[in-house]
Amino acid sequence: MTNKKRATQADVARRANVSQAMVSYVINDNHTVTIPAETRQRILNAMDELGYVPNVTARRLRSSKTFTIAGIIPDITNPFYPAFERGIQDTVDSYGYDLIIYNTDGSREREKKLLTSMSQGRVDGVIGVFFHLRADDLISLIEQQIYVVRLEAVPKYPGRMPLDNIFVDNIAASRTAVEHLIGKGHRRIAMLTSSQGPARFRELGYREALDAHRITFDNTLFSSGAFSEDGGYEAMNSLLKHGARPTAVFAANDLMAMGAMIAIREAGLSIPNDIAVMGFDDIPTAKLVYPALTTVAQNQGTLGQKAAQMLMERINGAAPDQGRSIEMPYRLIERDSTG
């Protein structure tokens, strides 16, 4: 058996009728050089035809980079996060970077452990959803030029260090969600919340909406559980068993809302005629449950793309010296669960 000779950049250049430097610019995704789209495509076609595979190890040695990004999320089983990570991957792929996903289960210890791991130079940048780490905890990474973009639940104003933030205003979005229920005529509106993640900010939006419409906060309509379907089921059951029956429920995320819907049906009640249900996140299954869930969309894929673009700008020296904080839009999605 004869071994087929591995194609080189020079082979690609000859096939595409361009210089070897031009091939290198395309392979390394060099954004300092403008390459016509037709020329770029011709080079990519030549690479496919020849079966050219870039030598990643050599690339890393030449640049002192790993060409790897870490995506840190609290719950890989929550359908919110795969779409977010897909948005990241689609973007970093175009820069020739790999994405490694780490799951923390929302644990303080795991977040700290991953911070230590990242500090060992295994990645060039981090996009993280942190429940416990604060800006000061990330200084050691940034000092090593391992840049960080955080997905936050509320505005985080830029500081002097190059730490970037992207956020959806969860307080305002939750206020909008509860005001939708109030607009439907509801005044006994329960909230299913959690001690985890952004739930506390969504609780603030809930309270703000009640205050704005002169609805007294009723502690018997407030129930807490895990940030999951089981947590929502248990929290809703707790409300119903204590006789504090609301006419509407705002859940801190869609998973909790879906758990609540199961509990409501098991109690022999109908949605939305007896109890209307509002979620938050617009995960893919929100439109598939019955009745389809009214919720707040955060456009997870777009969030991931924007976070990755900010990180690549930082890594490639195209970002300002100081940190940035970018607000992203939310949107109320009205479906059948609120009538």
Tab-separated table of C-alpha atoms in Angstrom:
chain	number	residue	atom	x	y	z
A	1	MET	CA	0.000	0.000	0.000
A	2	THR	CA	1.312	3.406	-0.889
A	3	ASN	CA	0.759	6.306	1.442
A	4	LYS	CA	-0.952	9.245	-0.159
A	5	LYS	CA	1.090	12.414	0.238
A	6	ARG	CA	-0.562	14.925	2.565
A	7	ALA	CA	-1.625	18.119	0.786
A	8	THR	CA	0.238	21.296	1.745
A	9	GLN	CA	-0.597	24.993	1.661
A	10	ALA	CA	1.542	25.232	-1.466
A	11	ASP	CA	-0.629	22.590	-3.137
A	12	VAL	CA	-3.767	24.530	-2.227
A	13	ALA	CA	-2.242	27.757	-3.545
A	14	ARG	CA	-1.420	26.157	-6.895
A	15	ARG	CA	-4.885	24.632	-7.215
A	16	ALA	CA	-6.604	27.944	-6.378
A	17	ASN	CA	-4.128	30.014	-8.429
A	18	VAL	CA	-3.301	32.315	-5.523
A	19	SER	CA	-0.249	33.001	-3.381
A	20	GLN	CA	0.596	30.756	-0.453
A	21	ALA	CA	0.296	33.805	1.801
A	22	MET	CA	-3.316	34.221	0.664
A	23	VAL	CA	-4.033	30.604	1.590
A	24	SER	CA	-2.482	31.197	5.009
A	25	TYR	CA	-4.687	34.263	5.558
A	26	VAL	CA	-7.814	32.196	4.864
A	27	ILE	CA	-6.730	29.222	6.991
A	28	ASN	CA	-5.826	31.439	9.947
A	29	ASP	CA	-8.886	33.652	9.419
A	30	ASN	CA	-6.716	36.777	9.354
A	31	HIS	CA	-9.137	39.700	9.542
A	32	THR	CA	-6.442	42.325	8.953
A	33	VAL	CA	-6.380	41.419	5.256
A	34	THR	CA	-9.367	41.926	2.957
A	35	ILE	CA	-9.907	38.884	0.754
A	36	PRO	CA	-12.572	38.940	-1.984
A	37	ALA	CA	-15.373	36.482	-1.318
A	38	GLU	CA	-14.777	34.748	-4.669
A	39	THR	CA	-11.079	34.242	-3.870
A	40	ARG	CA	-11.835	32.930	-0.383
A	41	GLN	CA	-14.347	30.452	-1.801
A	42	ARG	CA	-11.871	29.304	-4.471
A	43	ILE	CA	-9.311	28.573	-1.749
A	44	LEU	CA	-11.875	26.695	0.360
A	45	ASN	CA	-12.910	24.661	-2.693
A	46	ALA	CA	-9.264	23.796	-3.386
A	47	MET	CA	-8.821	22.678	0.227
A	48	ASP	CA	-11.852	20.380	-0.095
A	49	GLU	CA	-10.702	18.963	-3.427
A	50	LEU	CA	-7.224	18.184	-2.109
A	51	GLY	CA	-8.392	17.011	1.307
A	52	TYR	CA	-6.172	19.607	2.947
A	53	VAL	CA	-6.231	19.518	6.754
A	54	PRO	CA	-4.522	22.392	8.607
A	55	ASN	CA	-1.813	21.421	11.062
A	56	VAL	CA	-3.437	22.710	14.235
A	57	THR	CA	-0.483	21.831	16.452
A	58	ALA	CA	1.907	23.887	14.334
A	59	ARG	CA	-0.566	26.737	14.276
A	60	ARG	CA	-0.735	26.752	18.057
A	61	LEU	CA	3.034	26.667	18.441
A	62	ARG	CA	3.482	29.588	16.038
A	63	SER	CA	0.916	31.775	17.762
A	64	SER	CA	1.183	30.679	21.423
A	65	LYS	CA	-2.597	30.237	21.358
A	66	THR	CA	-4.759	27.194	22.012
A	67	PHE	CA	-7.470	28.229	19.522
A	68	THR	CA	-9.967	26.915	22.031
A	69	ILE	CA	-12.818	28.689	23.826
A	70	ALA	CA	-14.531	27.500	27.021
A	71	GLY	CA	-18.293	27.769	27.370
A	72	ILE	CA	-19.256	27.495	31.029
A	73	ILE	CA	-22.925	26.869	31.834
A	74	PRO	CA	-24.775	25.921	35.029
A	75	ASP	CA	-27.098	23.216	33.697
A	76	ILE	CA	-26.506	21.298	30.483
A	77	THR	CA	-29.948	19.659	30.825
A	78	ASN	CA	-31.766	23.015	30.706
A	79	PRO	CA	-32.885	23.511	27.064
A	80	PHE	CA	-32.010	27.203	27.308
A	81	TYR	CA	-28.284	26.521	27.146
A	82	PRO	CA	-27.801	24.290	24.065
A	83	ALA	CA	-29.155	27.052	21.814
A	84	PHE	CA	-26.888	29.571	23.548
A	85	GLU	CA	-23.847	27.340	23.076
A	86	ARG	CA	-24.800	26.687	19.447
A	87	GLY	CA	-24.719	30.429	18.829
A	88	ILE	CA	-21.234	30.554	20.349
A	89	GLN	CA	-20.011	27.614	18.286
A	90	ASP	CA	-21.327	28.986	14.991
A	91	THR	CA	-19.339	32.166	15.576
A	92	VAL	CA	-16.050	30.784	16.920
A	93	ASP	CA	-16.026	28.173	14.137
A	94	SER	CA	-15.731	30.981	11.623
A	95	TYR	CA	-12.561	32.153	13.394
A	96	GLY	CA	-11.004	28.688	13.419
A	97	TYR	CA	-11.608	28.125	17.138
A	98	ASP	CA	-12.899	25.051	18.951
A	99	LEU	CA	-15.489	25.193	21.734
A	100	ILE	CA	-15.372	23.091	24.893
A	101	ILE	CA	-18.469	23.117	27.109
A	102	TYR	CA	-18.236	22.789	30.888
A	103	ASN	CA	-21.183	22.166	33.204
A	104	THR	CA	-21.106	23.519	36.779
A	105	ASP	CA	-24.549	22.477	38.097
A	106	GLY	CA	-24.665	26.020	39.494
A	107	SER	CA	-22.142	24.963	42.153
A	108	ARG	CA	-19.797	27.496	43.718
A	109	GLU	CA	-17.119	24.817	44.131
A	110	ARG	CA	-17.303	23.769	40.487
A	111	GLU	CA	-17.136	27.350	39.273
A	112	LYS	CA	-13.986	27.900	41.344
A	113	LYS	CA	-12.486	24.632	40.163
A	114	LEU	CA	-13.040	25.592	36.543
A	115	LEU	CA	-11.499	29.011	37.195
A	116	THR	CA	-8.323	27.235	38.334
A	117	SER	CA	-8.400	24.976	35.281
A	118	MET	CA	-8.816	27.913	32.903
A	119	SER	CA	-5.877	29.666	34.578
A	120	GLN	CA	-3.571	26.874	33.419
A	121	GLY	CA	-3.705	28.179	29.859
A	122	ARG	CA	-5.972	25.537	28.382
A	123	VAL	CA	-8.132	28.094	26.554
A	124	ASP	CA	-7.787	31.553	25.002
A	125	GLY	CA	-11.101	32.853	26.289
A	126	VAL	CA	-14.187	32.065	28.344
A	127	ILE	CA	-17.887	32.724	27.820
A	128	GLY	CA	-19.600	32.005	31.093
A	129	VAL	CA	-22.886	31.963	32.950
A	130	PHE	CA	-21.710	32.291	36.532
A	131	PHE	CA	-24.006	32.010	39.527
A	132	HIS	CA	-21.264	32.701	42.088
A	133	LEU	CA	-18.070	34.118	40.558
A	134	ARG	CA	-17.815	37.897	40.522
A	135	ALA	CA	-15.681	40.306	38.499
A	136	ASP	CA	-12.870	40.288	41.070
A	137	ASP	CA	-12.673	36.491	40.823
A	138	LEU	CA	-11.898	36.776	37.098
A	139	ILE	CA	-8.985	39.208	37.359
A	140	SER	CA	-6.413	36.410	37.430
A	141	LEU	CA	-7.649	35.093	34.069
A	142	ILE	CA	-7.671	38.491	32.405
A	143	GLU	CA	-4.164	39.266	33.673
A	144	GLN	CA	-3.057	36.170	31.730
A	145	GLN	CA	-4.875	37.503	28.646
A	146	ILE	CA	-7.521	34.825	28.943
A	147	TYR	CA	-10.484	37.057	28.245
A	148	VAL	CA	-13.994	36.607	29.610
A	149	VAL	CA	-17.497	37.472	28.438
A	150	ARG	CA	-20.297	36.949	30.955
A	151	LEU	CA	-23.991	36.394	30.267
A	152	GLU	CA	-25.741	38.397	32.968
A	153	ALA	CA	-29.332	38.823	34.139
A	154	VAL	CA	-29.146	42.571	34.766
A	155	PRO	CA	-26.933	45.458	33.601
A	156	LYS	CA	-23.296	45.224	34.653
A	157	TYR	CA	-21.620	48.515	33.948
A	158	PRO	CA	-18.198	48.450	32.267
A	159	GLY	CA	-15.193	48.735	34.517
A	160	ARG	CA	-11.591	49.580	33.813
A	161	MET	CA	-10.489	45.995	33.273
A	162	PRO	CA	-11.323	44.378	29.908
A	163	LEU	CA	-14.192	42.232	31.181
A	164	ASP	CA	-17.186	42.176	28.835
A	165	ASN	CA	-20.825	41.543	29.678
A	166	ILE	CA	-23.907	40.767	27.655
A	167	PHE	CA	-27.302	40.887	29.328
A	168	VAL	CA	-31.058	40.821	28.997
A	169	ASP	CA	-32.721	43.021	31.624
A	170	ASN	CA	-34.492	40.293	33.578
A	171	ILE	CA	-36.155	42.759	35.934
A	172	ALA	CA	-37.792	44.683	33.096
A	173	ALA	CA	-38.656	41.485	31.212
A	174	SER	CA	-40.329	39.948	34.264
A	175	ARG	CA	-42.257	43.145	34.891
A	176	THR	CA	-43.534	42.931	31.310
A	177	ALA	CA	-44.564	39.296	31.841
A	178	VAL	CA	-46.541	40.032	35.026
A	179	GLU	CA	-48.139	43.115	33.494
A	180	HIS	CA	-49.389	40.869	30.693
A	181	LEU	CA	-51.202	38.798	33.319
A	182	ILE	CA	-52.543	41.920	35.008
A	183	GLY	CA	-53.790	43.109	31.625
A	184	LYS	CA	-55.772	39.866	31.386
A	185	GLY	CA	-57.593	40.866	34.585
A	186	HIS	CA	-55.585	38.830	37.098
A	187	ARG	CA	-54.841	40.204	40.554
A	188	ARG	CA	-54.126	36.996	42.484
A	189	ILE	CA	-50.858	36.250	40.695
A	190	ALA	CA	-48.542	33.706	42.241
A	191	MET	CA	-44.824	33.454	41.598
A	192	LEU	CA	-42.758	30.282	41.524
A	193	THR	CA	-39.180	31.306	42.186
A	194	SER	CA	-35.841	29.783	43.118
A	195	SER	CA	-32.697	30.570	45.047
A	196	GLN	CA	-30.699	29.764	41.887
A	197	GLY	CA	-29.497	31.865	38.973
A	198	PRO	CA	-31.453	34.884	37.743
A	199	ALA	CA	-34.651	34.012	39.661
A	200	ARG	CA	-34.059	36.729	42.244
A	201	PHE	CA	-34.056	39.401	39.534
A	202	ARG	CA	-37.226	38.000	38.007
A	203	GLU	CA	-38.756	38.187	41.466
A	204	LEU	CA	-37.898	41.900	41.584
A	205	GLY	CA	-39.703	42.428	38.273
A	206	TYR	CA	-42.729	40.557	39.653
A	207	ARG	CA	-42.837	42.786	42.716
A	208	GLU	CA	-42.362	45.956	40.644
A	209	ALA	CA	-45.323	45.050	38.438
A	210	LEU	CA	-47.539	44.424	41.473
A	211	ASP	CA	-46.498	47.722	43.048
A	212	ALA	CA	-47.071	49.663	39.838
A	213	HIS	CA	-50.657	48.372	39.704
A	214	ARG	CA	-51.299	48.742	43.451
A	215	ILE	CA	-51.598	45.024	44.033
A	216	THR	CA	-50.475	44.068	47.524
A	217	PHE	CA	-47.784	41.410	47.669
A	218	ASP	CA	-49.240	38.261	49.212
A	219	ASN	CA	-46.666	35.928	50.740
A	220	THR	CA	-49.078	32.989	50.466
A	221	LEU	CA	-48.854	33.334	46.664
A	222	PHE	CA	-45.083	33.029	46.686
A	223	SER	CA	-43.412	29.629	46.486
A	224	SER	CA	-39.800	28.555	45.958
A	225	GLY	CA	-38.237	25.440	44.480
A	226	ALA	CA	-35.391	24.186	42.322
A	227	PHE	CA	-34.861	25.912	38.962
A	228	SER	CA	-36.296	22.856	37.169
A	229	GLU	CA	-39.482	21.092	36.116
A	230	ASP	CA	-39.532	19.118	39.375
A	231	GLY	CA	-38.971	22.334	41.306
A	232	GLY	CA	-41.931	23.991	39.586
A	233	TYR	CA	-44.133	20.955	40.203
A	234	GLU	CA	-43.320	20.885	43.904
A	235	ALA	CA	-43.673	24.650	44.340
A	236	MET	CA	-47.071	24.652	42.604
A	237	ASN	CA	-48.269	21.672	44.652
A	238	SER	CA	-47.243	23.516	47.809
A	239	LEU	CA	-49.388	26.502	46.816
A	240	LEU	CA	-52.406	24.379	45.983
A	241	LYS	CA	-52.162	22.213	49.110
A	242	HIS	CA	-52.138	25.266	51.351
A	243	GLY	CA	-55.311	26.576	49.749
A	244	ALA	CA	-53.641	29.673	48.339
A	245	ARG	CA	-55.139	29.241	44.906
A	246	PRO	CA	-54.127	31.952	42.455
A	247	THR	CA	-55.818	32.831	39.170
A	248	ALA	CA	-52.443	33.119	37.435
A	249	VAL	CA	-48.865	31.935	37.978
A	250	PHE	CA	-45.591	33.484	36.847
A	251	ALA	CA	-42.759	30.949	36.926
A	252	ALA	CA	-39.098	31.957	37.088
A	253	ASN	CA	-38.315	29.849	34.012
A	254	ASP	CA	-40.101	27.668	31.469
A	255	LEU	CA	-39.080	24.420	33.164
A	256	MET	CA	-40.710	25.535	36.412
A	257	ALA	CA	-43.776	26.648	34.439
A	258	MET	CA	-44.076	23.215	32.821
A	259	GLY	CA	-43.807	21.512	36.197
A	260	ALA	CA	-46.533	23.830	37.485
A	261	MET	CA	-48.769	22.902	34.558
A	262	ILE	CA	-48.514	19.228	35.504
A	263	ALA	CA	-49.437	20.006	39.115
A	264	ILE	CA	-52.391	22.143	38.043
A	265	ARG	CA	-53.782	19.412	35.794
A	266	GLU	CA	-53.290	16.761	38.493
A	267	ALA	CA	-55.379	18.950	40.816
A	268	GLY	CA	-58.249	18.735	38.317
A	269	LEU	CA	-57.880	22.356	37.218
A	270	SER	CA	-57.671	23.685	33.677
A	271	ILE	CA	-55.179	26.038	32.031
A	272	PRO	CA	-55.871	28.913	31.477
A	273	ASN	CA	-59.539	28.863	32.580
A	274	ASP	CA	-58.791	28.127	36.239
A	275	ILE	CA	-55.144	29.196	36.397
A	276	ALA	CA	-53.174	30.994	33.690
A	277	VAL	CA	-49.461	30.140	33.435
A	278	MET	CA	-46.564	32.366	32.342
A	279	GLY	CA	-42.992	31.176	31.841
A	280	PHE	CA	-39.631	32.765	31.046
A	281	ASP	CA	-36.942	31.838	28.454
A	282	ASP	CA	-38.945	30.464	25.479
A	283	ILE	CA	-37.121	27.143	25.354
A	284	PRO	CA	-37.932	25.000	22.269
A	285	THR	CA	-40.552	22.892	24.066
A	286	ALA	CA	-42.514	25.954	25.235
A	287	LYS	CA	-44.596	25.931	22.070
A	288	LEU	CA	-45.026	22.136	22.121
A	289	VAL	CA	-46.652	21.671	25.548
A	290	TYR	CA	-50.427	21.839	25.910
A	291	PRO	CA	-51.605	24.463	26.150
A	292	ALA	CA	-48.667	26.212	24.459
A	293	LEU	CA	-46.784	28.302	27.008
A	294	THR	CA	-46.834	32.088	27.077
A	295	THR	CA	-43.303	33.174	27.930
A	296	VAL	CA	-40.505	35.708	27.488
A	297	ALA	CA	-38.029	35.049	24.679
A	298	GLN	CA	-34.364	35.905	25.175
A	299	ASN	CA	-33.206	34.664	21.743
A	300	GLN	CA	-30.528	32.358	23.112
A	301	GLY	CA	-28.802	31.730	19.787
A	302	THR	CA	-28.368	35.448	19.169
A	303	LEU	CA	-27.053	35.881	22.717
A	304	GLY	CA	-24.424	33.211	22.057
A	305	GLN	CA	-23.400	34.738	18.734
A	306	LYS	CA	-23.035	38.218	20.227
A	307	ALA	CA	-21.062	36.950	23.242
A	308	ALA	CA	-18.696	35.033	20.951
A	309	GLN	CA	-18.227	38.015	18.641
A	310	MET	CA	-17.307	40.202	21.617
A	311	LEU	CA	-14.819	37.595	22.832
A	312	MET	CA	-13.168	37.206	19.432
A	313	GLU	CA	-12.832	40.990	19.147
A	314	ARG	CA	-11.135	41.001	22.544
A	315	ILE	CA	-8.773	38.121	21.647
A	316	ASN	CA	-7.869	39.688	18.292
A	317	GLY	CA	-7.148	43.121	19.807
A	318	ALA	CA	-10.154	44.782	18.174
A	319	ALA	CA	-11.949	45.715	21.404
A	320	PRO	CA	-11.569	48.888	23.513
A	321	ASP	CA	-9.284	48.829	26.549
A	322	GLN	CA	-12.162	49.051	28.999
A	323	GLY	CA	-14.909	46.488	29.476
A	324	ARG	CA	-18.170	46.618	27.581
A	325	SER	CA	-21.755	45.911	28.645
A	326	ILE	CA	-24.230	45.197	25.836
A	327	GLU	CA	-27.983	44.969	26.395
A	328	MET	CA	-29.898	42.511	24.240
A	329	PRO	CA	-33.662	42.595	23.574
A	330	TYR	CA	-36.382	40.369	24.993
A	331	ARG	CA	-39.851	39.706	23.630
A	332	LEU	CA	-43.130	38.546	25.143
A	333	ILE	CA	-44.465	35.501	23.283
A	334	GLU	CA	-48.209	35.169	23.859
A	335	ARG	CA	-49.597	31.656	23.520
A	336	ASP	CA	-52.582	29.721	24.878
A	337	SER	CA	-51.546	29.214	28.516
A	338	THR	CA	-52.641	32.739	29.463
A	339	GLY	CA	-55.878	32.771	27.435
